[in-house]
Short mmCIF file of C-alpha atoms in Angstrom, two decimals:
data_model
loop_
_atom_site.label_atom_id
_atom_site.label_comp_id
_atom_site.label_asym_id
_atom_site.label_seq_id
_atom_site.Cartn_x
_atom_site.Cartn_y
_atom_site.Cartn_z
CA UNK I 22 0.00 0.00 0.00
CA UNK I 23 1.87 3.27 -1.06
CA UNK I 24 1.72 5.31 1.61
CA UNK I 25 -0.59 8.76 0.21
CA UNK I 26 -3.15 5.89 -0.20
CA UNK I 27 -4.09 5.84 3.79
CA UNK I 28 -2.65 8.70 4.29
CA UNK I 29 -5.98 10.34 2.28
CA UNK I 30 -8.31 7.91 3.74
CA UNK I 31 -7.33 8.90 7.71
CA UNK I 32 -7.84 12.76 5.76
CA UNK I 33 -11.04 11.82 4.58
CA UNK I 34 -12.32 10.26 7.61
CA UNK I 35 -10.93 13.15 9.99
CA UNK I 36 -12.30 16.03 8.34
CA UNK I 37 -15.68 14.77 7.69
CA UNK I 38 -15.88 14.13 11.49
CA UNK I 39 -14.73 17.64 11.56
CA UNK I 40 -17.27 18.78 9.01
CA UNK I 41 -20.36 17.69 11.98
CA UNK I 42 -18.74 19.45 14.77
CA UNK I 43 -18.42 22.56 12.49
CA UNK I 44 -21.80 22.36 11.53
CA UNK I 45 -23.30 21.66 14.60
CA UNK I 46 -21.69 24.39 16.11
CA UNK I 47 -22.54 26.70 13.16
CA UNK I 48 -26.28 25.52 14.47
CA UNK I 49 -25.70 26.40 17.75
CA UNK I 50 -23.88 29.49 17.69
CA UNK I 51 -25.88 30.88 14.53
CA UNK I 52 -22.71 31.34 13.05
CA UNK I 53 -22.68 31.18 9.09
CA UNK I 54 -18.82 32.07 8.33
CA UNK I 55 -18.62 28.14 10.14
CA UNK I 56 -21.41 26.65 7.86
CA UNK I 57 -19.82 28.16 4.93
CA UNK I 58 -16.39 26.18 6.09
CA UNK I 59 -18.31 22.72 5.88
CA UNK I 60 -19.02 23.84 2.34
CA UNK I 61 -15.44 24.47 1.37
CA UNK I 62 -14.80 21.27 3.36
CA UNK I 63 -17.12 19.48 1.74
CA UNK I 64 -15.34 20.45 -2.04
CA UNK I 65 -11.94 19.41 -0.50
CA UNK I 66 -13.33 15.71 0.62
CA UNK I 67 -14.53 15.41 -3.36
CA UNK I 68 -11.39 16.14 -4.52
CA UNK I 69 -9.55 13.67 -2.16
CA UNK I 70 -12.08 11.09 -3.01
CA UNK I 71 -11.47 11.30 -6.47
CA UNK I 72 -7.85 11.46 -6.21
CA UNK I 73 -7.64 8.41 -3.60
CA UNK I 74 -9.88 6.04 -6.00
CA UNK I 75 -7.38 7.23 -9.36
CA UNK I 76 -4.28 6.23 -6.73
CA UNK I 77 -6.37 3.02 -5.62
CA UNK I 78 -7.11 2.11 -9.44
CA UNK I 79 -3.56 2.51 -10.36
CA UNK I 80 -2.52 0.91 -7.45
CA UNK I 81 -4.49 -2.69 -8.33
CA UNK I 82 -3.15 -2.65 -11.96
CA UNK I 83 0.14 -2.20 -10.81
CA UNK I 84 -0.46 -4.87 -8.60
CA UNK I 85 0.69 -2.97 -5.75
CA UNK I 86 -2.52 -3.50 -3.34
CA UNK I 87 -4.84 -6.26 -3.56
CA UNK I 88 -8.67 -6.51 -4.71
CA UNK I 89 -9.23 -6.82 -1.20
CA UNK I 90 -7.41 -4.16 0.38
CA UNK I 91 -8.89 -1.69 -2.41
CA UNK I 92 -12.32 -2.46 -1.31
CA UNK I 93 -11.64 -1.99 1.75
CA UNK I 94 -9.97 1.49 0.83
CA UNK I 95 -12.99 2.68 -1.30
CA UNK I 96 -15.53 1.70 0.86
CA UNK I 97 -14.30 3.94 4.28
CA UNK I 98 -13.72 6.89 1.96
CA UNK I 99 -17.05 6.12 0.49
CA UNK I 100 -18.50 6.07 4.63
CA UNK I 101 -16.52 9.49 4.84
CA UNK I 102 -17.95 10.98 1.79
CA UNK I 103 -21.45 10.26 3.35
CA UNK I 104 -20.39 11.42 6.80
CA UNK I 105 -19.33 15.34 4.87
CA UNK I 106 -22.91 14.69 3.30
CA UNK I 107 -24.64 14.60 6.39
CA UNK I 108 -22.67 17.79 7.58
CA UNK I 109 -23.53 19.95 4.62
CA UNK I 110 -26.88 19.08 5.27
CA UNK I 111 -26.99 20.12 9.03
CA UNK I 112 -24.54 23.16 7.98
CA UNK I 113 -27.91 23.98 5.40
CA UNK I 114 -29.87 24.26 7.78
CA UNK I 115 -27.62 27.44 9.32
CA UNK I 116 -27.18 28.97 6.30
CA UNK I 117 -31.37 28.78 4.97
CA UNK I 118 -31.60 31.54 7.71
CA UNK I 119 -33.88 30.10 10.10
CA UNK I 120 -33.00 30.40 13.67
CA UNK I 121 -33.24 26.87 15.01
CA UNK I 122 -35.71 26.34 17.62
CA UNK I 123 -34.94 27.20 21.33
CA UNK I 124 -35.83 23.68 22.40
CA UNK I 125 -34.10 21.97 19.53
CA UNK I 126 -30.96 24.17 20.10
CA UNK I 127 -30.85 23.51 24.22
CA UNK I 128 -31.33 19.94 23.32
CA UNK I 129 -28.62 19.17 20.65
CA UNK I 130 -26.15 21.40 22.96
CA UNK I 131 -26.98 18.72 26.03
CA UNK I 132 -25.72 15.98 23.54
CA UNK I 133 -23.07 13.00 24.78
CA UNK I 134 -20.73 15.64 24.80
CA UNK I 135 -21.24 19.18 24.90
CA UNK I 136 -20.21 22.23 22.58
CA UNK I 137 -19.27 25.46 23.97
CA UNK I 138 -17.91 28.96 23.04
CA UNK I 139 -15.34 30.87 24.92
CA UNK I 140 -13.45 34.01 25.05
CA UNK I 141 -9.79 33.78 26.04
CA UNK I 142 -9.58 36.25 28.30
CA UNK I 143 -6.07 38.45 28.61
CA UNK I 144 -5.01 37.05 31.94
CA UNK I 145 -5.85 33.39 31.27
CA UNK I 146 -3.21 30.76 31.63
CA UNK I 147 -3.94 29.87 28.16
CA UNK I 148 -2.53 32.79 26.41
CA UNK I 149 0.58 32.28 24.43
CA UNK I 150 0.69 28.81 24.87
CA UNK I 151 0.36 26.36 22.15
CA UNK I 152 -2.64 23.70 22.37
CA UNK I 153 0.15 21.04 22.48
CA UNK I 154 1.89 22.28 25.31
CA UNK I 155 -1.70 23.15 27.20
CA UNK I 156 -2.73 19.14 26.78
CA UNK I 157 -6.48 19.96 26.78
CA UNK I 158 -7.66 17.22 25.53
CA UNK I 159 -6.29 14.79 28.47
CA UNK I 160 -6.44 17.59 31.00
CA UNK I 161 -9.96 18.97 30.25
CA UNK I 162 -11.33 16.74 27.88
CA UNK I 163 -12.61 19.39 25.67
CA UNK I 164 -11.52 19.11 22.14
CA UNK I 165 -10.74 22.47 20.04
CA UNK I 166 -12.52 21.73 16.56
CA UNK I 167 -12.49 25.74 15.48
CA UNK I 168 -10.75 29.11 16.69
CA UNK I 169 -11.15 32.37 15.67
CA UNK I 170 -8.05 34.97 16.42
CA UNK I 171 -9.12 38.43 15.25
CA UNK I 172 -10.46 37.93 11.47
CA UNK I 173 -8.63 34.61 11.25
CA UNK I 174 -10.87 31.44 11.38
CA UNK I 175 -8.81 28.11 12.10
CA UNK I 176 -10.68 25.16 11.69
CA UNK I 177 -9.22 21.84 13.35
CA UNK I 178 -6.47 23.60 14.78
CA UNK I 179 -3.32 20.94 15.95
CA UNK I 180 -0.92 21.20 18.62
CA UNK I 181 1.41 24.13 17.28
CA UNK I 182 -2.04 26.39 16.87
CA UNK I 183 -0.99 28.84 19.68
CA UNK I 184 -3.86 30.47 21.71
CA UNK I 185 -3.89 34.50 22.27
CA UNK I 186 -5.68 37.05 24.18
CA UNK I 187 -9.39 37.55 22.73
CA UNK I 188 -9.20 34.17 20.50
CA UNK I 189 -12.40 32.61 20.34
CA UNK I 190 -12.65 28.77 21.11
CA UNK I 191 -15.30 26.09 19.72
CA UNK I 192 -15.02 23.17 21.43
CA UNK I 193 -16.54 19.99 22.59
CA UNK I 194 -16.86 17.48 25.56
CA UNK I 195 -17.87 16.58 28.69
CA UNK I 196 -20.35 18.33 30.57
CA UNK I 197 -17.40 18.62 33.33
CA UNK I 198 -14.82 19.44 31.22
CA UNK I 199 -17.01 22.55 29.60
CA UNK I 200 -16.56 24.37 33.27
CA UNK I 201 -13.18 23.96 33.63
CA UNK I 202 -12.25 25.32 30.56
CA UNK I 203 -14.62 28.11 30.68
CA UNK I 204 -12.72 28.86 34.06
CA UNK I 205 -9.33 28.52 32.24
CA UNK I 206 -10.19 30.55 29.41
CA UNK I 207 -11.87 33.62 32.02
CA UNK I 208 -8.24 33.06 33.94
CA UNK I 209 -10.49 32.40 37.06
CA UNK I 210 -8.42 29.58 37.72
CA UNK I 211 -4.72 29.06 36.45
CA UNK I 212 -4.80 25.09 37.50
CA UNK I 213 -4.90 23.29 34.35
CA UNK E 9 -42.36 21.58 19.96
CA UNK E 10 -43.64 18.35 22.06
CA UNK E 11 -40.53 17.13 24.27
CA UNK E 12 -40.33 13.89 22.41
CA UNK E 13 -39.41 15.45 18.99
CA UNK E 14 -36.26 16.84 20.30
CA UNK E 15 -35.48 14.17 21.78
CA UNK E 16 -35.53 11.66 19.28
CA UNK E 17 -33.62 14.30 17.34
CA UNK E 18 -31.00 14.06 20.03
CA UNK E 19 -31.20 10.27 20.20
CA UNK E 20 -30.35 9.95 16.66
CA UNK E 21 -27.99 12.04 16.89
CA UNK E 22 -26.06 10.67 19.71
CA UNK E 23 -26.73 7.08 18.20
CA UNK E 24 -25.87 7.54 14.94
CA UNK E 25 -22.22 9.11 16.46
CA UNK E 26 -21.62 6.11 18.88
CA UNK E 27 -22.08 4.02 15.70
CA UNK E 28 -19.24 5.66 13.79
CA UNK E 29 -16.77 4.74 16.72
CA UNK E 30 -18.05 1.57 16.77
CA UNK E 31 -17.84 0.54 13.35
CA UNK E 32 -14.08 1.88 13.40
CA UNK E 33 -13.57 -0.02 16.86
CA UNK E 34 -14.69 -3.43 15.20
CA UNK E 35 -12.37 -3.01 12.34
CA UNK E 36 -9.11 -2.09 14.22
CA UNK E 37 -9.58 -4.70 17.31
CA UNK E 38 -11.31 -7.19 13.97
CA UNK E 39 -14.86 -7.34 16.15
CA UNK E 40 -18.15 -8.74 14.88
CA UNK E 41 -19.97 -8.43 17.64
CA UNK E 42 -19.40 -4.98 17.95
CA UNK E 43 -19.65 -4.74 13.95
CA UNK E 44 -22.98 -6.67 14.75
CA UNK E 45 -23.99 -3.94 16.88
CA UNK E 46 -23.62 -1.33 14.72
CA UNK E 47 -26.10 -2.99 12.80
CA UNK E 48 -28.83 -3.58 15.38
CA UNK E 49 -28.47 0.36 15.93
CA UNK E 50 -29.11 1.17 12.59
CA UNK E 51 -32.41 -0.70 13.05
CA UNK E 52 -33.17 1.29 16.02
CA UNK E 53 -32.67 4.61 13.97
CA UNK E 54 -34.67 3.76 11.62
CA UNK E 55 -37.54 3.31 13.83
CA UNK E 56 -36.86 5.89 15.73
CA UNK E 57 -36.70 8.21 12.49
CA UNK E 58 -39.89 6.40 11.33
CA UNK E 59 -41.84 7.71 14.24
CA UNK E 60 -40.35 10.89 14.23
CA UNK E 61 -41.09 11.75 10.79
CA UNK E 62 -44.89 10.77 12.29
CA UNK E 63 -44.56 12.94 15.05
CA UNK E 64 -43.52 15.79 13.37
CA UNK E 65 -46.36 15.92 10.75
CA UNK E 66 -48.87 15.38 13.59
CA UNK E 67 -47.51 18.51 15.27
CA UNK E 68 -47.57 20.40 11.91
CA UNK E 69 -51.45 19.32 11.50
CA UNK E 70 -52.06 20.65 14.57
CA UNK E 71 -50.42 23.94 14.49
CA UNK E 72 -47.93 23.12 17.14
CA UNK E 73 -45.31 23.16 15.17
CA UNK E 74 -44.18 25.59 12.29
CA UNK E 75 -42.92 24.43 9.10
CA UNK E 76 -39.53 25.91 9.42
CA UNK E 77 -38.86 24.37 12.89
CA UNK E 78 -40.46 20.70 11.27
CA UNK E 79 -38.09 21.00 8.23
CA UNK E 80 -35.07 21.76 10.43
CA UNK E 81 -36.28 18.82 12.39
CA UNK E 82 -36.59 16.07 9.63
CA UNK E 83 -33.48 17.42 7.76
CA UNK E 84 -31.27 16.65 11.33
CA UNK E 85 -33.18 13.74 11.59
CA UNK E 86 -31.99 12.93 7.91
CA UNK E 87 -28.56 13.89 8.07
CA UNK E 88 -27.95 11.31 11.59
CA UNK E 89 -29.85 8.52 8.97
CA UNK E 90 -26.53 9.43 6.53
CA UNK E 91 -24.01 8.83 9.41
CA UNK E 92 -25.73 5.88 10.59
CA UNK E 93 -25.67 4.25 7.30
CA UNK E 94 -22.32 5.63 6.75
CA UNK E 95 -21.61 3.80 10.25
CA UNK E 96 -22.79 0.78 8.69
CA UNK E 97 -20.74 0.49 5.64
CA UNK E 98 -17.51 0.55 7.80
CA UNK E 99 -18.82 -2.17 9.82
CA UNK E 100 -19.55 -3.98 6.70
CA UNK E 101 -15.84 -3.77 6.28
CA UNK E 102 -15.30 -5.84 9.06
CA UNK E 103 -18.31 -8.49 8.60
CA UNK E 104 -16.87 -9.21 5.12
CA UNK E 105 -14.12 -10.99 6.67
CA UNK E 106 -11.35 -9.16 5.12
CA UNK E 107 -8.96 -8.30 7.87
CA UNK E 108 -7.76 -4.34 6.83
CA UNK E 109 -4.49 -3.74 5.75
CA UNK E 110 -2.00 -3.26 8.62
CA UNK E 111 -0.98 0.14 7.20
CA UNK E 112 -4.29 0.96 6.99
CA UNK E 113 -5.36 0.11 10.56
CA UNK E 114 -2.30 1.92 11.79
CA UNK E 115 -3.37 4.71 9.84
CA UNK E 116 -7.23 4.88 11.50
CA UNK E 117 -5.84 4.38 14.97
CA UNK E 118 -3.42 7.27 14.95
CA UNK E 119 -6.21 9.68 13.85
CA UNK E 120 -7.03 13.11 15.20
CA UNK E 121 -8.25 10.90 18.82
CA UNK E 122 -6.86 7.45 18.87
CA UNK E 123 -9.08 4.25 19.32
CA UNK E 124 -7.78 2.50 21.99
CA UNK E 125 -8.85 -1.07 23.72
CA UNK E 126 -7.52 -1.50 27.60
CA UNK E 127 -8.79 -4.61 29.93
CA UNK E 128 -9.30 -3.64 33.89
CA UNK E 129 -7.54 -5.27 36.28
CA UNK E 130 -7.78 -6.64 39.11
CA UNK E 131 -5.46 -3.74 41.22
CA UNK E 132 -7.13 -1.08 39.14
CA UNK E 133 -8.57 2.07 41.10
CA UNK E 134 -11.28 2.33 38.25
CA UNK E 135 -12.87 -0.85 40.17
CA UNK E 136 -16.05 -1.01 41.33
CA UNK E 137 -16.56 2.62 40.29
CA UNK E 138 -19.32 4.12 38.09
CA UNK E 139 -17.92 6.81 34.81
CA UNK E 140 -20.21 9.11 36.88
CA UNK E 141 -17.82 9.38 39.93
CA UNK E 142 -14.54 8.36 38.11
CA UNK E 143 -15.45 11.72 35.44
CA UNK E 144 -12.42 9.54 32.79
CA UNK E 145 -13.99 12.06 29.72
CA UNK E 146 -12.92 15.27 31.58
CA UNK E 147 -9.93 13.70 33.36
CA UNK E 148 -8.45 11.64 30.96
CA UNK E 149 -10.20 13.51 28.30
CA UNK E 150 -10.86 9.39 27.42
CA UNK E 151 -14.39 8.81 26.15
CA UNK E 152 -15.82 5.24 26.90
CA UNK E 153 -17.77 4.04 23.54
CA UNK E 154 -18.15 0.77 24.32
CA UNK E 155 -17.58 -2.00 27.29
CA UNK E 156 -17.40 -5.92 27.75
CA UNK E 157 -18.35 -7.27 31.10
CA UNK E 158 -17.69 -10.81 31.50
CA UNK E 159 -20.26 -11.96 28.22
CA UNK E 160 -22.14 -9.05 28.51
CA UNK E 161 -21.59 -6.14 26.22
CA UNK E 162 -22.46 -2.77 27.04
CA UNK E 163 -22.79 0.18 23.83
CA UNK E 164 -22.65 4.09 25.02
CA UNK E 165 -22.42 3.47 28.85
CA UNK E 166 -23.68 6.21 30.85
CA UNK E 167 -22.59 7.75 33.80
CA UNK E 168 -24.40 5.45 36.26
CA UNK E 169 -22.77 2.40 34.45
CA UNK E 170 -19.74 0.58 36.81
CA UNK E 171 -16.66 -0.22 35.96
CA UNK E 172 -15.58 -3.94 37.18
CA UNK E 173 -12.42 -5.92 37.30
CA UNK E 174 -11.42 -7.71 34.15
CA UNK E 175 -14.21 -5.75 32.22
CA UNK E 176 -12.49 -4.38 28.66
CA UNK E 177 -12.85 -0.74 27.78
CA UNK E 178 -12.88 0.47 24.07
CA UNK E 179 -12.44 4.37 24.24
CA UNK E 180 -11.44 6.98 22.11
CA UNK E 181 -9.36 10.29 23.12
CA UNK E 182 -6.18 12.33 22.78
CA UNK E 183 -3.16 10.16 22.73
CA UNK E 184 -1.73 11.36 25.99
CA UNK E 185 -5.21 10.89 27.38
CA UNK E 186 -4.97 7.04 26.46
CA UNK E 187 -1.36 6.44 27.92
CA UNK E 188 -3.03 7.86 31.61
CA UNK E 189 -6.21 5.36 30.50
CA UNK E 190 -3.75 2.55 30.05
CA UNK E 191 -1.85 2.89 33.74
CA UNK E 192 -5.12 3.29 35.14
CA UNK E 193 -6.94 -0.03 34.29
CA UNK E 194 -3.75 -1.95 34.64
CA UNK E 195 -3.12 -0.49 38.31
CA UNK E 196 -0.04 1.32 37.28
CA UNK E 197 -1.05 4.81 38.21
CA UNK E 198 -4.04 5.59 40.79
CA UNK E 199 -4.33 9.16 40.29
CA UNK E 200 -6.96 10.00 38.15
#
């Protein structure tokens, strides 16, 4: 298996999980510059998908990866294609301009895990440090899956994404997890 | 909006999720009976979109519901039917006896949050303990998807659900957040 083969598969598969945060929180925060990012999402998932199944096509008649293993290839970008479906569709919702209803909106929020919103405030322990060397994913459990830092949207941001003053963070997680951060992020604790 | 619309919504929401991690879970630890699962949710989704889609026409006839709010309903509704099915042709990965490509299942582990399978022991401090007091999502940031007690099999355990010697843990997290799973089930670490 030549290795841009699962490298675009474990693409595929991360950003259309990606894509349903985004668009979920584009729901809940009535936020359409975040809908409009599942749509360019959604056009950078085709064009992986096309390229993977050329690779995985010249990949079998070179003999390279077995009928088997292509299958197997196609069908879980196929499952992630459907997956950045699914997300445009939620992400439609947001952008037909119809403010989703109170109820609705309280209730997807209260999900398995949580979404939340929060302002970095100027003396939290977060500023200036990069989400890599703040660990809050195994310290808080809440997940970063969007950022905005002045005009700047970041969407998936990885560990060298560096927080500052003012940034805004979309997140997800426990129920638990959603304080502490929220008490990180106000600096009204500095115990990570 | 009657309280059971959004809920369902939320059920199928939360469902349809659980399914994607389960699907990948049976193809990286090569599971059928959690592949199996996946498909006995899908069932429940569809009945459970079938009498939503009922629900939310009744609520239209009778004015308690305006069209906007039922169309954002069904197309949420609709988009958690995509992931589940989604969900369900990963799982068929798995069920067609084709074990995946090593690269490949490499590849889907070391995604954005890892998959990760651990087995309880005996010395453990997560014995006898339900997720609800142990809080592993916002401490470990470690998100139990699925459990195994003795024959038993347990899909989405809650908070009041206990954690037993010798019972296996699938969960998915940040990869730090798995290393502090690990030396807690085996008894290595006690601090949570």
């Amino acid at each position: 298996m030549k290795k841009s083969v699962e490298n675009i598969v474990l693409e595929i598969k991360d950003k259309s999980e990606l894509m349903i945060d985004l668009a979920y929180s584009s729901l809940l925060y009535d936020n359409k510059t975040i809908a409009k990012e599942v749509y360019d999402l959604e056009n950078l998932i085709d064009a992986l998908y096309q390229n993977l199944q050329k690779q995985t096509l010249e990949q079998v008649e070179n003999k390279k990866l077995s009928i088997n293993d292509a299958l197997a290839v196609l069908r879980l970008a196929e499952a992630g294609e459907k997956i950045a479906d699914a997300a445009l569709e939620i992400s439609d919702v947001e952008l037909r301009d119809v403010e989703l209803h109170p109820i609705l909106k309280m209730s997807i929020r209260e999900s398995d895990q949580v979404f939340t919103r929060v302002q970095v405030e100027s003396q939290s322990i977060l500023c200036n440090k990069t989400l890599g060397e703040l660990k809050l994913g195994s310290e808080t459990g809440m997940y970063i899956r969007a950022m905005r830092h002045g005009d700047r949207w970041l969407y998936g941001p990885d560990k060298n994404t560096k927080i500052d003053s003012d940034d805004i963070l979309f997140a997800k997680g426990p129920e638990d997890g959603e304080k502490h951060l929220i008490n990180l992020a106000s600096g009204k604790t500095s115990k990570i």
